[in-house]
Structure formats: structure tokens, C-alpha cells
Amino acid sequence: MSREYRRVHRLTPLLRFWTLILAVIAAVAVNINTSTYATIWGLVSGEGGVAVIPVLLSLGVFVLACVLIWLVSQIWWKAMGFRLTEEEVELKHGVFNTQLRTARYDRIQAVDLVESVIARIFRVAAVRVETAGGTGSVIEIAYLGRSEAEQLRRELIDATHRRIPPAAAAAEGEAAAEAAAVAGGTAAVGVEKQQVVVPEIPIARTLASAALSLSTVVLVIFILIVLLTPLGVAFVIPLIVGFIPAVWNLVDKSWKFSAVLQQDVLNVSYGLADRRRQSIPLDRIHGVTLIQPLLWRRLGWWRVSVTVAGYGVETKQGGTTKILPVGSRELALSLLELVGPLTGGEIERSADPARMNHPGFTSPPAARWVSPIDRTRQGVTLVGTHAVIVHSGRFHPRMSVIHPSHIQELTLRQGPVQRKLGLCTVKFDLVPGPVSMSGEDLSSADGRELLTVLRRRHLPALVSAPET
């Protein structure tokens, strides 16, 4: 590990404030009057009557301002650096007030490589280190050349997931070298194999899935209302402003999305405006959910989201918790096998995302008064001693899977109507994320039995789903 601080790219200070610089240039351009433009044109075209000295002075002041900005930015640049020690990554910055931020490798949740629009123009990238903390727990090392940023990302991932003792690592390295020698040197030692688990999603499918989303449909309906009724544009502008970001988010998070598995880390790549390479450690995935929006049913598309410890519903810096924004049922189930606690055979027998195969706990007939539509499509299935499956939704099927050890707390709730009907709901309290689970509208006896079984955090085999 390095003891000296490494410098970021020299353009970092300017790229940090590029929006402010563009705003200043735009303000200057807007405030230049017509006579100034005429003077500049006269100088360029060689027409007479042009005062050259004021123009030259203006240009000189502009060049001097650019030089001063560059010099000041270099002072800020020299005060910024990062290094990797044996235990943590460090980032220091600040000219007058020096700040030092650190992140221990065992607290790092993810290491992402992000290329914003301006960064892609200058062929640089930012490395974002997300730790298991609260608000502001992200350390961003920006900007670096693309190759250096990728190398730093790889170093951080290796340091974070280093589990093999040095002696064992050396033995494995020697064994790999011997294997390469036996194979005539054709095997590359130290090159990790990557498995493509989600091929790049076609752009046409991304646009079609966004067009068939509820947000897009609602937006189109309101636009038609404006065009066909005398309500006026002012009536619908707040609604359009509210729904456009949701539609954009759907497109951006699935644009050219792909995922590869490298050792025990799932690396996803996506983004239209800001290109991102995001790392999701498999051992930090607590739960997985498969969802099929209503308008996707005829096309057979599904979405797969995961709850990652420390991420929340979405990562703090705009990352994603979707490991498949849109794809086929077969691809969704293969991802479920990869990141969930179920084997392929168990998925085939007990984890059909569209319906329940062998539910252990379902809503009784009395639940038709509180769940008239979803009653026969909601239930809880216990598989073996290691998996809990929750189904819900008739028109919007949803299936969530979790290992019982990842359930934080359990809550049995019984509202006044449920009490009258002899029903209850068992809510699973999980780490924050897109996966939410509960046994809805169970009988009071089934609810208490499910609560008792799940409190053990290790399922007894006698309540597992029957095999067929």
C-alpha cells in the first residue's frame, strides 16, 4: 500500500466548478450589448472607425482572469490527494482548512466508477466509495484518468474483499503459475474470470419499458387532457414536472444496462447522461424482489431489485438497487438463483413469481372482505431451512425472497376489521431497501405460528414446502 498521497487529475478543480464557469460565461455573453458585438465584428472584418485599444484591453482582462482562475485552482489541486493504507483509504483536501476523510476497508459497502457528461468529454472519471454510515458517508475521489480510476477501483475492491490469508494466497499464486507453465504459458495468472449474467439491455427494450410504465401513462393522460380540454397548460405543469423525473430515472437506470459477476462481486454498468460502473458484493445482498408491472405482462418482462446492506432504497449518490431493470422471466429467475438463498430446483418447485406453488400460509376465505382482489395471490412459503418467499398482487405480481437470518424484527399487527374477522398481518422488519415483506391477512392462528417459526431465524425442516 502507498504511503505517499497520490494526486488527482489537474483538471479536477475546473471540472468541479464547470457549471459555475459556464454560468459566468453565459452571463457575460448575455450582457454584452449590440455595440460591443459591432466593435468586435469591425475589428475582425477590418472596417474603419474601430477603437482597437478597448477591445484589446477587454481581451487582456479576459485572458488574465483565466490565468488567475487556473493558478488558484492549482493551489487547490496541490492540497488534494488520496492514498490507500493497510487498513483504510484516505482523502485529504482544503487549502486553509484541511480535511481528512477515511474509510476502513471492512466498512466499505461499494466502490463505483462514475463518468458524468463533462468527465466523459475530458476522458476522466470519479471513484465513489460508499461506506456503512449515514448521510454524507460517501467518499468521492475525483477526477482521475479512466485507466487510473479503473485501477483504483480494482485495488479498493480487492482490499475490501481480501479474505484469503497471505500464506494461502501465495500458495494459490504458485499453483496458478505452475498451471500456466504446464499449459505452455497460455493461462493468464492473476486475471480474474468474469461471467456475464445480464447481457446489455437493448435500447429499444429500455424505451419500451419506460413507455409502458405507470408514470409515462399518467403523464400522457394529463398531456391529452390539456390538449382536449380548456383547462390550460398551467393546470398540468406541476404534474408534468413531478412525473418527468420518474420517467427519466427509468430510462437512465436501464440505459445499456449490463451485469457481470467477478468472484463474489456483481458489477453493473448503466447510464445515459452519467455512465456508472457499480459494484454490489453478493454477501451484502439481504433480499431480492421480482416485480412485473401490469403493462409488461403480455411481453413477459420482469424487474429484479435487491436490498443491499447500507444502500437504502437507492444509493446515496444516485446508484441503483435494480440488478435487472427489465428482462425475461428466465433471466430474472437466473439472477434470483445467483443472489438469493434458493437453488435452481427449489426455484422451479416453489418460486414461480407469477403464482404460489406450495404456500404454507395463505389468507383464509374471511379475508375476501379486506383483500377481495389479491386474497388468492398472497401468501408465505417456507423452503427448506433457509428461505422465506412472499407472494402478493394479482394485477401487479410481486415475489420477494430472503434468508430468515436477514430478518431484523417481526411484528404481528391486527387492525379493528382484522380483529373482527379473526385475521392478522405479520410484518417483516428488514434493513432499508426496495424489498419489503409481510404475511398479509392471515388467520390469527397461522399468523402466530408463522411468527413463532420465524423468530427462530432458522426454519425447521418440518414446515418446509413439500416437494413434487
PDB file of C-alpha atoms in Angstrom, residues 147-325:
ATOM      1  CA  SER A 147      -7.370   3.815 -16.683  1.00  0.00           C
ATOM      2  CA  GLU A 148      -6.154   5.111 -13.314  1.00  0.00           C
ATOM      3  CA  ALA A 149      -9.722   5.293 -11.996  1.00  0.00           C
ATOM      4  CA  GLU A 150     -10.391   1.711 -13.047  1.00  0.00           C
ATOM      5  CA  GLN A 151      -7.144   0.559 -11.448  1.00  0.00           C
ATOM      6  CA  LEU A 152      -8.008   2.365  -8.186  1.00  0.00           C
ATOM      7  CA  ARG A 153     -11.482   0.817  -8.192  1.00  0.00           C
ATOM      8  CA  ARG A 154      -9.950  -2.634  -8.621  1.00  0.00           C
ATOM      9  CA  GLU A 155      -7.467  -2.000  -5.791  1.00  0.00           C
ATOM     10  CA  LEU A 156     -10.235  -0.915  -3.440  1.00  0.00           C
ATOM     11  CA  ILE A 157     -12.418  -3.904  -4.296  1.00  0.00           C
ATOM     12  CA  ASP A 158      -9.510  -6.283  -3.755  1.00  0.00           C
ATOM     13  CA  ALA A 159      -8.663  -4.652  -0.424  1.00  0.00           C
ATOM     14  CA  THR A 160     -12.298  -4.721   0.686  1.00  0.00           C
ATOM     15  CA  HIS A 161     -12.884  -8.384  -0.118  1.00  0.00           C
ATOM     16  CA  ARG A 162      -9.491  -9.786   0.769  1.00  0.00           C
ATOM     17  CA  ARG A 163     -10.309 -12.894   2.834  1.00  0.00           C
ATOM     18  CA  ILE A 164      -7.527 -15.320   1.946  1.00  0.00           C
ATOM     19  CA  PRO A 165      -4.586 -15.450   4.411  1.00  0.00           C
ATOM     20  CA  PRO A 166      -1.224 -14.392   2.913  1.00  0.00           C
ATOM     21  CA  ALA A 167       0.181 -17.943   3.023  1.00  0.00           C
ATOM     22  CA  ALA A 168      -2.846 -19.379   1.265  1.00  0.00           C
ATOM     23  CA  ALA A 169      -2.804 -16.555  -1.272  1.00  0.00           C
ATOM     24  CA  ALA A 170       0.864 -17.246  -2.024  1.00  0.00           C
ATOM     25  CA  ALA A 171       0.161 -20.958  -2.389  1.00  0.00           C
ATOM     26  CA  GLU A 172      -2.692 -20.239  -4.782  1.00  0.00           C
ATOM     27  CA  GLY A 173      -0.465 -17.900  -6.778  1.00  0.00           C
ATOM     28  CA  GLU A 174       2.235 -20.571  -7.090  1.00  0.00           C
ATOM     29  CA  ALA A 175      -0.349 -23.168  -8.122  1.00  0.00           C
ATOM     30  CA  ALA A 176      -1.714 -20.812 -10.767  1.00  0.00           C
ATOM     31  CA  ALA A 177       1.792 -20.123 -12.054  1.00  0.00           C
ATOM     32  CA  GLU A 178       2.505 -23.856 -12.311  1.00  0.00           C
ATOM     33  CA  ALA A 179      -0.763 -24.412 -14.156  1.00  0.00           C
ATOM     34  CA  ALA A 180       0.136 -21.631 -16.582  1.00  0.00           C
ATOM     35  CA  ALA A 181       3.564 -23.174 -17.173  1.00  0.00           C
ATOM     36  CA  VAL A 182       2.054 -26.616 -17.822  1.00  0.00           C
ATOM     37  CA  ALA A 183      -0.385 -25.065 -20.302  1.00  0.00           C
ATOM     38  CA  GLY A 184       2.515 -23.521 -22.193  1.00  0.00           C
ATOM     39  CA  GLY A 185       2.033 -20.072 -20.722  1.00  0.00           C
ATOM     40  CA  THR A 186      -1.377 -19.571 -22.300  1.00  0.00           C
ATOM     41  CA  ALA A 187      -3.154 -19.161 -18.965  1.00  0.00           C
ATOM     42  CA  ALA A 188      -3.060 -15.642 -17.603  1.00  0.00           C
ATOM     43  CA  VAL A 189      -2.090 -15.613 -13.942  1.00  0.00           C
ATOM     44  CA  GLY A 190      -3.971 -13.090 -11.831  1.00  0.00           C
ATOM     45  CA  VAL A 191      -6.601 -12.390 -14.476  1.00  0.00           C
ATOM     46  CA  GLU A 192      -9.988 -12.913 -12.893  1.00  0.00           C
ATOM     47  CA  LYS A 193     -12.671 -14.602 -14.913  1.00  0.00           C
ATOM     48  CA  GLN A 194     -15.855 -12.658 -15.494  1.00  0.00           C
ATOM     49  CA  GLN A 195     -19.248 -14.189 -16.090  1.00  0.00           C
ATOM     50  CA  VAL A 196     -21.842 -12.168 -17.983  1.00  0.00           C
ATOM     51  CA  VAL A 197     -25.095 -12.583 -16.053  1.00  0.00           C
ATOM     52  CA  VAL A 198     -27.096  -9.794 -17.741  1.00  0.00           C
ATOM     53  CA  PRO A 199     -26.243  -9.079 -21.390  1.00  0.00           C
ATOM     54  CA  GLU A 200     -26.533  -5.438 -22.405  1.00  0.00           C
ATOM     55  CA  ILE A 201     -30.206  -4.473 -22.484  1.00  0.00           C
ATOM     56  CA  PRO A 202     -31.236  -3.256 -25.970  1.00  0.00           C
ATOM     57  CA  ILE A 203     -32.116   0.430 -26.174  1.00  0.00           C
ATOM     58  CA  ALA A 204     -35.472  -0.413 -27.797  1.00  0.00           C
ATOM     59  CA  ARG A 205     -36.449  -2.522 -24.775  1.00  0.00           C
ATOM     60  CA  THR A 206     -35.404   0.249 -22.389  1.00  0.00           C
ATOM     61  CA  LEU A 207     -37.555   2.816 -24.217  1.00  0.00           C
ATOM     62  CA  ALA A 208     -40.491   0.400 -24.499  1.00  0.00           C
ATOM     63  CA  SER A 209     -40.390  -0.469 -20.795  1.00  0.00           C
ATOM     64  CA  ALA A 210     -40.331   3.230 -19.882  1.00  0.00           C
ATOM     65  CA  ALA A 211     -43.211   3.932 -22.266  1.00  0.00           C
ATOM     66  CA  LEU A 212     -45.263   1.160 -20.634  1.00  0.00           C
ATOM     67  CA  SER A 213     -44.598   2.372 -17.095  1.00  0.00           C
ATOM     68  CA  LEU A 214     -47.321   3.876 -14.926  1.00  0.00           C
ATOM     69  CA  SER A 215     -45.508   7.230 -14.722  1.00  0.00           C
ATOM     70  CA  THR A 216     -45.391   7.572 -18.519  1.00  0.00           C
ATOM     71  CA  VAL A 217     -49.024   6.552 -18.939  1.00  0.00           C
ATOM     72  CA  VAL A 218     -50.158   9.106 -16.344  1.00  0.00           C
ATOM     73  CA  LEU A 219     -48.013  11.799 -17.970  1.00  0.00           C
ATOM     74  CA  VAL A 220     -49.501  11.109 -21.413  1.00  0.00           C
ATOM     75  CA  ILE A 221     -53.029  11.175 -19.987  1.00  0.00           C
ATOM     76  CA  PHE A 222     -52.502  14.609 -18.444  1.00  0.00           C
ATOM     77  CA  ILE A 223     -50.985  15.956 -21.664  1.00  0.00           C
ATOM     78  CA  LEU A 224     -54.049  14.715 -23.574  1.00  0.00           C
ATOM     79  CA  ILE A 225     -56.293  16.400 -21.013  1.00  0.00           C
ATOM     80  CA  VAL A 226     -54.527  19.700 -21.691  1.00  0.00           C
ATOM     81  CA  LEU A 227     -54.868  19.292 -25.458  1.00  0.00           C
ATOM     82  CA  LEU A 228     -58.505  18.186 -25.423  1.00  0.00           C
ATOM     83  CA  THR A 229     -59.935  20.366 -22.671  1.00  0.00           C
ATOM     84  CA  PRO A 230     -59.865  24.111 -21.869  1.00  0.00           C
ATOM     85  CA  LEU A 231     -58.086  23.583 -18.547  1.00  0.00           C
ATOM     86  CA  GLY A 232     -54.920  25.254 -19.750  1.00  0.00           C
ATOM     87  CA  VAL A 233     -51.224  24.433 -19.511  1.00  0.00           C
ATOM     88  CA  ALA A 234     -50.850  25.934 -16.024  1.00  0.00           C
ATOM     89  CA  PHE A 235     -53.099  23.210 -14.623  1.00  0.00           C
ATOM     90  CA  VAL A 236     -50.898  20.348 -15.760  1.00  0.00           C
ATOM     91  CA  ILE A 237     -47.382  21.875 -15.472  1.00  0.00           C
ATOM     92  CA  PRO A 238     -46.901  20.823 -11.793  1.00  0.00           C
ATOM     93  CA  LEU A 239     -47.947  17.272 -12.677  1.00  0.00           C
ATOM     94  CA  ILE A 240     -45.622  17.130 -15.672  1.00  0.00           C
ATOM     95  CA  VAL A 241     -42.724  18.441 -13.564  1.00  0.00           C
ATOM     96  CA  GLY A 242     -43.476  15.741 -10.980  1.00  0.00           C
ATOM     97  CA  PHE A 243     -43.623  12.816 -13.411  1.00  0.00           C
ATOM     98  CA  ILE A 244     -40.819  13.677 -15.865  1.00  0.00           C
ATOM     99  CA  PRO A 245     -38.014  12.884 -13.339  1.00  0.00           C
ATOM    100  CA  ALA A 246     -39.589   9.474 -12.669  1.00  0.00           C
ATOM    101  CA  VAL A 247     -39.700   8.660 -16.391  1.00  0.00           C
ATOM    102  CA  TRP A 248     -36.134   9.914 -16.865  1.00  0.00           C
ATOM    103  CA  ASN A 249     -34.957   7.783 -13.931  1.00  0.00           C
ATOM    104  CA  LEU A 250     -36.439   4.663 -15.557  1.00  0.00           C
ATOM    105  CA  VAL A 251     -34.601   5.339 -18.806  1.00  0.00           C
ATOM    106  CA  ASP A 252     -31.306   6.428 -17.226  1.00  0.00           C
ATOM    107  CA  LYS A 253     -31.034   3.483 -14.812  1.00  0.00           C
ATOM    108  CA  SER A 254     -31.564   0.899 -17.568  1.00  0.00           C
ATOM    109  CA  TRP A 255     -29.758   2.559 -20.492  1.00  0.00           C
ATOM    110  CA  LYS A 256     -27.302  -0.005 -21.912  1.00  0.00           C
ATOM    111  CA  PHE A 257     -27.508  -1.879 -18.603  1.00  0.00           C
ATOM    112  CA  SER A 258     -25.311  -4.949 -18.231  1.00  0.00           C
ATOM    113  CA  ALA A 259     -24.001  -7.017 -15.335  1.00  0.00           C
ATOM    114  CA  VAL A 260     -21.005  -9.310 -14.922  1.00  0.00           C
ATOM    115  CA  LEU A 261     -20.021 -11.484 -11.969  1.00  0.00           C
ATOM    116  CA  GLN A 262     -16.394 -11.269 -10.868  1.00  0.00           C
ATOM    117  CA  GLN A 263     -15.553 -13.525  -7.932  1.00  0.00           C
ATOM    118  CA  ASP A 264     -18.243 -12.622  -5.365  1.00  0.00           C
ATOM    119  CA  VAL A 265     -18.971  -9.120  -6.699  1.00  0.00           C
ATOM    120  CA  LEU A 266     -21.716  -8.213  -9.154  1.00  0.00           C
ATOM    121  CA  ASN A 267     -20.529  -5.350 -11.373  1.00  0.00           C
ATOM    122  CA  VAL A 268     -23.308  -3.455 -13.139  1.00  0.00           C
ATOM    123  CA  SER A 269     -22.839  -0.794 -15.805  1.00  0.00           C
ATOM    124  CA  TYR A 270     -25.517   1.644 -16.973  1.00  0.00           C
ATOM    125  CA  GLY A 271     -26.385   5.277 -17.572  1.00  0.00           C
ATOM    126  CA  LEU A 272     -27.410   7.666 -20.339  1.00  0.00           C
ATOM    127  CA  ALA A 273     -26.114  11.019 -19.097  1.00  0.00           C
ATOM    128  CA  ASP A 274     -23.783   9.828 -16.341  1.00  0.00           C
ATOM    129  CA  ARG A 275     -22.209   6.463 -17.079  1.00  0.00           C
ATOM    130  CA  ARG A 276     -21.731   4.384 -13.910  1.00  0.00           C
ATOM    131  CA  ARG A 277     -19.962   1.142 -13.070  1.00  0.00           C
ATOM    132  CA  GLN A 278     -21.330  -0.019  -9.742  1.00  0.00           C
ATOM    133  CA  SER A 279     -20.130  -2.908  -7.575  1.00  0.00           C
ATOM    134  CA  ILE A 280     -22.591  -4.914  -5.473  1.00  0.00           C
ATOM    135  CA  PRO A 281     -20.980  -7.514  -3.148  1.00  0.00           C
ATOM    136  CA  LEU A 282     -23.107 -10.674  -3.105  1.00  0.00           C
ATOM    137  CA  ASP A 283     -22.607 -11.200   0.629  1.00  0.00           C
ATOM    138  CA  ARG A 284     -24.229  -7.815   1.344  1.00  0.00           C
ATOM    139  CA  ILE A 285     -27.441  -8.628  -0.525  1.00  0.00           C
ATOM    140  CA  HIS A 286     -30.139  -9.307   2.066  1.00  0.00           C
ATOM    141  CA  GLY A 287     -33.244  -9.782  -0.033  1.00  0.00           C
ATOM    142  CA  VAL A 288     -34.439  -9.923  -3.642  1.00  0.00           C
ATOM    143  CA  THR A 289     -37.751  -8.950  -5.253  1.00  0.00           C
ATOM    144  CA  LEU A 290     -39.188  -9.820  -8.670  1.00  0.00           C
ATOM    145  CA  ILE A 291     -41.891  -7.429  -9.938  1.00  0.00           C
ATOM    146  CA  GLN A 292     -43.985  -7.454 -13.107  1.00  0.00           C
ATOM    147  CA  PRO A 293     -45.820  -4.188 -13.876  1.00  0.00           C
ATOM    148  CA  LEU A 294     -49.284  -4.654 -15.366  1.00  0.00           C
ATOM    149  CA  LEU A 295     -48.417  -3.387 -18.853  1.00  0.00           C
ATOM    150  CA  TRP A 296     -45.376  -5.679 -19.056  1.00  0.00           C
ATOM    151  CA  ARG A 297     -47.340  -8.901 -18.647  1.00  0.00           C
ATOM    152  CA  ARG A 298     -48.051  -9.537 -22.332  1.00  0.00           C
ATOM    153  CA  LEU A 299     -44.355  -9.052 -23.096  1.00  0.00           C
ATOM    154  CA  GLY A 300     -43.247 -11.354 -20.262  1.00  0.00           C
ATOM    155  CA  TRP A 301     -40.876  -8.798 -18.737  1.00  0.00           C
ATOM    156  CA  TRP A 302     -39.808  -8.658 -15.091  1.00  0.00           C
ATOM    157  CA  ARG A 303     -37.769  -6.342 -12.894  1.00  0.00           C
ATOM    158  CA  VAL A 304     -35.363  -7.610 -10.221  1.00  0.00           C
ATOM    159  CA  SER A 305     -34.366  -5.410  -7.275  1.00  0.00           C
ATOM    160  CA  VAL A 306     -32.222  -6.212  -4.254  1.00  0.00           C
ATOM    161  CA  THR A 307     -31.765  -4.819  -0.778  1.00  0.00           C
ATOM    162  CA  VAL A 308     -28.077  -4.232  -0.094  1.00  0.00           C
ATOM    163  CA  ALA A 309     -26.911  -3.572   3.456  1.00  0.00           C
ATOM    164  CA  GLY A 310     -26.013   0.112   3.771  1.00  0.00           C
ATOM    165  CA  TYR A 311     -27.594   1.194   0.477  1.00  0.00           C
ATOM    166  CA  GLY A 312     -31.150   2.159   1.428  1.00  0.00           C
ATOM    167  CA  VAL A 313     -33.869   2.326  -1.236  1.00  0.00           C
ATOM    168  CA  GLU A 314     -31.338   3.805  -3.660  1.00  0.00           C
ATOM    169  CA  THR A 315     -27.681   4.529  -3.053  1.00  0.00           C
ATOM    170  CA  LYS A 316     -26.906   7.930  -1.600  1.00  0.00           C
ATOM    171  CA  GLN A 317     -25.184   9.182  -4.741  1.00  0.00           C
ATOM    172  CA  GLY A 318     -27.750   8.072  -7.287  1.00  0.00           C
ATOM    173  CA  GLY A 319     -26.795   4.407  -7.709  1.00  0.00           C
ATOM    174  CA  THR A 320     -29.283   1.647  -8.362  1.00  0.00           C
ATOM    175  CA  THR A 321     -30.653  -1.323  -6.448  1.00  0.00           C
ATOM    176  CA  LYS A 322     -32.035  -2.902  -9.638  1.00  0.00           C
ATOM    177  CA  ILE A 323     -29.894  -5.740 -10.926  1.00  0.00           C
ATOM    178  CA  LEU A 324     -32.317  -6.266 -13.838  1.00  0.00           C
ATOM    179  CA  PRO A 325     -34.306  -3.164 -14.858  1.00  0.00           C
TER     180      PRO A 325
END
